[in-house]
Amino acid sequence: IGYGESNLQRRHEWHVRRHLERVLTALRLNGSPAPVDRYFLGGGEETVSELLRLLPKRIRDRTWLLPGIPAGATPATVLARVIQTQREAEREEEEELVDSLTERDRARSVFGATAVTEAVSDTRVHTLVYTETEMEGSECSACGALVPGPATASCPRCGGEMLGLADLVERLVTRVIRAGGRVEEVRGPARETLLRSEGLA
């Protein structure tokens, strides 16, 4: 028995719908009690659009699209595209972060080794943004003050002994995390922008 074109279309839609229902069930189960950070969604444009429409908002908000991924793609192909998409998204987020510091939040931000080190010493940093860069500094053995550059004989704040630090940035990161702050290392174009301010903000 043959199927007319309309019957074939209906059977195809029924199979797609059944598959989407299975996917939705799996996502709902996964959403609790161990929620996933991100979902990546690829496939045909029509199917992807339909699934997005059906997704609960809490899952849809964490879903990234992988355009051009065929339904029969190998796991290696999917993984490569996921990694590429995630890296691109991270670079974009980093650029937005640096832009917000240099433009929208300029009044509340400090830049450069001296100003940032002083802010960290005073526990006044909500978010430390830095680049991978070598920078020496020193730390006071008495009051804990941090100072960029070669170690001086005595602390400019309390007169205590200064201990040399081969990696000042690492100590800044540690201090901010211990104080409950957030740290963000930026790469790509955001790194180039931040390097104009010694790689620290």
CSV table of C-alpha atoms in Angstrom, one decimal:
chain,number,residue,atom,x,y,z
A,1,ILE,CA,0.0,0.0,0.0
A,2,GLY,CA,1.5,3.3,-1.0
A,3,TYR,CA,1.2,6.6,0.8
A,4,GLY,CA,0.2,9.8,-0.9
A,5,GLU,CA,2.4,12.9,-0.4
A,6,SER,CA,0.1,14.4,2.3
A,7,ASN,CA,0.1,11.1,4.2
A,8,LEU,CA,3.9,10.8,4.1
A,9,GLN,CA,4.1,14.4,5.3
A,10,ARG,CA,1.8,13.7,8.2
A,11,ARG,CA,3.8,10.5,9.2
A,12,HIS,CA,7.0,12.5,9.0
A,13,GLU,CA,5.5,15.3,11.2
A,14,TRP,CA,4.2,12.6,13.7
A,15,HIS,CA,7.7,11.1,13.9
A,16,VAL,CA,9.3,14.5,14.4
A,17,ARG,CA,6.8,15.3,17.1
A,18,ARG,CA,7.4,12.0,18.9
A,19,HIS,CA,11.1,12.7,18.8
A,20,LEU,CA,10.7,16.2,20.2
A,21,GLU,CA,8.5,14.9,23.0
A,22,ARG,CA,11.3,12.4,23.9
A,23,VAL,CA,13.9,15.2,23.9
A,24,LEU,CA,11.7,17.4,26.0
A,25,THR,CA,11.2,14.6,28.6
A,26,ALA,CA,14.9,14.0,28.8
A,27,LEU,CA,15.6,17.8,29.2
A,28,ARG,CA,13.0,18.1,31.9
A,29,LEU,CA,14.5,15.2,33.8
A,30,ASN,CA,17.9,16.7,33.4
A,31,GLY,CA,16.8,20.1,34.6
A,32,SER,CA,16.3,18.7,38.1
A,33,PRO,CA,18.0,18.1,40.5
A,34,ALA,CA,21.3,18.7,38.6
A,35,PRO,CA,20.7,21.5,36.2
A,36,VAL,CA,23.0,21.8,33.1
A,37,ASP,CA,24.9,25.0,32.4
A,38,ARG,CA,24.1,25.1,28.7
A,39,TYR,CA,22.3,23.2,26.0
A,40,PHE,CA,23.5,23.1,22.4
A,41,LEU,CA,20.8,22.5,19.8
A,42,GLY,CA,21.5,21.6,16.1
A,43,GLY,CA,19.6,20.1,13.3
A,44,GLY,CA,17.2,21.2,10.6
A,45,GLU,CA,15.9,24.7,10.9
A,46,GLU,CA,12.3,23.8,11.0
A,47,THR,CA,12.8,21.1,13.6
A,48,VAL,CA,15.0,23.3,15.8
A,49,SER,CA,12.5,26.1,15.6
A,50,GLU,CA,9.7,23.8,16.7
A,51,LEU,CA,11.7,22.4,19.6
A,52,LEU,CA,12.7,25.9,20.8
A,53,ARG,CA,9.1,26.9,20.8
A,54,LEU,CA,8.2,23.9,23.0
A,55,LEU,CA,11.1,24.2,25.5
A,56,PRO,CA,10.3,25.5,29.0
A,57,LYS,CA,11.7,29.1,29.4
A,58,ARG,CA,14.3,28.0,32.0
A,59,ILE,CA,15.8,25.6,29.4
A,60,ARG,CA,15.3,27.8,26.4
A,61,ASP,CA,17.2,30.6,28.1
A,62,ARG,CA,20.3,28.3,28.4
A,63,THR,CA,20.1,26.9,24.9
A,64,TRP,CA,22.6,27.9,22.2
A,65,LEU,CA,22.0,27.1,18.5
A,66,LEU,CA,24.5,25.3,16.3
A,67,PRO,CA,23.6,26.3,12.8
A,68,GLY,CA,24.6,24.0,10.0
A,69,ILE,CA,24.9,20.8,12.1
A,70,PRO,CA,23.1,18.0,10.2
A,71,ALA,CA,20.9,15.5,12.2
A,72,GLY,CA,23.3,12.7,11.3
A,73,ALA,CA,26.5,14.5,12.4
A,74,THR,CA,29.1,12.4,14.2
A,75,PRO,CA,29.8,13.0,17.9
A,76,ALA,CA,33.3,14.4,17.0
A,77,THR,CA,31.8,16.9,14.6
A,78,VAL,CA,29.2,18.0,17.1
A,79,LEU,CA,31.9,18.3,19.9
A,80,ALA,CA,34.1,20.4,17.6
A,81,ARG,CA,31.3,22.8,16.8
A,82,VAL,CA,30.2,23.1,20.4
A,83,ILE,CA,33.8,24.0,21.4
A,84,GLN,CA,34.1,26.5,18.6
A,85,THR,CA,30.7,28.1,19.5
A,86,GLN,CA,31.5,28.2,23.2
A,87,ARG,CA,34.9,29.9,22.5
A,88,GLU,CA,33.3,32.5,20.2
A,89,ALA,CA,30.6,33.2,22.9
A,90,GLU,CA,33.3,33.6,25.6
A,91,ARG,CA,35.3,36.0,23.5
A,92,GLU,CA,32.2,38.0,22.9
A,93,GLU,CA,31.3,38.1,26.6
A,94,GLU,CA,34.8,39.2,27.4
A,95,GLU,CA,34.7,42.0,24.9
A,96,GLU,CA,31.3,43.1,26.4
A,97,LEU,CA,32.8,43.0,29.9
A,98,VAL,CA,35.9,45.1,29.0
A,99,ASP,CA,33.6,47.6,27.1
A,100,SER,CA,31.4,47.9,30.1
A,101,LEU,CA,34.4,48.8,32.3
A,102,THR,CA,35.8,51.3,29.9
A,103,GLU,CA,32.5,52.9,29.0
A,104,ARG,CA,29.4,52.4,31.0
A,105,ASP,CA,31.1,51.7,34.4
A,106,ARG,CA,34.1,54.0,34.0
A,107,ALA,CA,33.2,56.0,37.1
A,108,ARG,CA,33.3,52.8,39.3
A,109,SER,CA,36.3,51.1,37.6
A,110,VAL,CA,40.1,51.5,38.1
A,111,PHE,CA,42.7,50.5,35.6
A,112,GLY,CA,46.4,49.7,35.6
A,113,ALA,CA,48.7,47.9,38.1
A,114,THR,CA,49.0,50.7,40.7
A,115,ALA,CA,45.3,51.5,41.0
A,116,VAL,CA,44.1,47.9,40.8
A,117,THR,CA,46.7,46.6,43.3
A,118,GLU,CA,45.7,49.4,45.8
A,119,ALA,CA,42.0,48.5,45.4
A,120,VAL,CA,42.8,44.8,46.0
A,121,SER,CA,44.9,45.6,49.1
A,122,ASP,CA,41.9,47.6,50.5
A,123,THR,CA,39.4,44.8,49.6
A,124,ARG,CA,37.5,47.1,47.3
A,125,VAL,CA,37.3,44.8,44.3
A,126,HIS,CA,34.0,43.3,43.1
A,127,THR,CA,35.3,42.0,39.8
A,128,LEU,CA,39.0,41.7,38.9
A,129,VAL,CA,39.5,41.6,35.1
A,130,TYR,CA,43.0,40.6,34.0
A,131,THR,CA,45.1,39.2,31.1
A,132,GLU,CA,47.7,36.5,31.1
A,133,THR,CA,50.8,38.7,31.7
A,134,GLU,CA,54.0,38.5,33.8
A,135,MET,CA,54.2,41.2,36.5
A,136,GLU,CA,56.4,41.3,39.6
A,137,GLY,CA,55.4,42.9,42.8
A,138,SER,CA,55.8,42.7,46.5
A,139,GLU,CA,53.7,42.1,49.6
A,140,CYS,CA,54.0,43.5,53.1
A,141,SER,CA,54.7,40.9,55.7
A,142,ALA,CA,53.0,43.0,58.4
A,143,CYS,CA,49.9,44.6,56.9
A,144,GLY,CA,49.6,42.6,53.7
A,145,ALA,CA,49.7,45.6,51.3
A,146,LEU,CA,50.4,44.7,47.7
A,147,VAL,CA,52.7,46.9,45.5
A,148,PRO,CA,53.5,46.5,41.8
A,149,GLY,CA,57.1,46.6,40.6
A,150,PRO,CA,60.4,45.5,42.3
A,151,ALA,CA,60.3,45.0,46.0
A,152,THR,CA,61.1,48.1,48.1
A,153,ALA,CA,62.9,48.0,51.5
A,154,SER,CA,59.8,48.9,53.5
A,155,CYS,CA,56.0,49.1,53.1
A,156,PRO,CA,54.7,52.5,52.0
A,157,ARG,CA,51.8,52.0,54.3
A,158,CYS,CA,53.1,50.7,57.6
A,159,GLY,CA,56.9,50.5,57.2
A,160,GLY,CA,56.9,46.7,57.4
A,161,GLU,CA,59.2,44.4,55.5
A,162,MET,CA,58.3,43.8,51.8
A,163,LEU,CA,58.5,40.3,50.3
A,164,GLY,CA,59.1,40.0,46.6
A,165,LEU,CA,56.4,38.3,44.4
A,166,ALA,CA,57.4,36.8,41.1
A,167,ASP,CA,53.7,36.8,39.9
A,168,LEU,CA,51.7,39.7,41.3
A,169,VAL,CA,48.7,38.9,39.1
A,170,GLU,CA,48.3,35.4,40.7
A,171,ARG,CA,48.4,37.0,44.2
A,172,LEU,CA,45.7,39.6,43.1
A,173,VAL,CA,43.5,36.8,41.8
A,174,THR,CA,43.9,34.8,45.0
A,175,ARG,CA,43.1,37.8,47.2
A,176,VAL,CA,39.9,38.7,45.3
A,177,ILE,CA,38.6,35.1,45.3
A,178,ARG,CA,39.3,34.8,49.1
A,179,ALA,CA,37.4,38.1,49.6
A,180,GLY,CA,34.4,36.7,47.8
A,181,GLY,CA,34.9,38.6,44.5
A,182,ARG,CA,34.8,37.5,40.9
A,183,VAL,CA,37.8,37.1,38.6
A,184,GLU,CA,37.7,37.1,34.8
A,185,GLU,CA,40.7,36.4,32.6
A,186,VAL,CA,40.1,37.8,29.1
A,187,ARG,CA,41.7,36.7,25.8
A,188,GLY,CA,41.5,37.7,22.1
A,189,PRO,CA,40.4,41.3,21.3
A,190,ALA,CA,39.4,42.0,24.9
A,191,ARG,CA,43.0,41.2,26.0
A,192,GLU,CA,44.4,43.6,23.4
A,193,THR,CA,42.2,46.4,24.8
A,194,LEU,CA,43.0,45.7,28.4
A,195,LEU,CA,46.8,45.6,27.7
A,196,ARG,CA,46.5,49.3,27.1
A,197,SER,CA,45.9,49.5,30.9
A,198,GLU,CA,48.7,47.1,31.8
A,199,GLY,CA,46.2,44.1,31.6
A,200,LEU,CA,44.4,44.9,34.8
A,201,ALA,CA,41.0,46.4,35.7
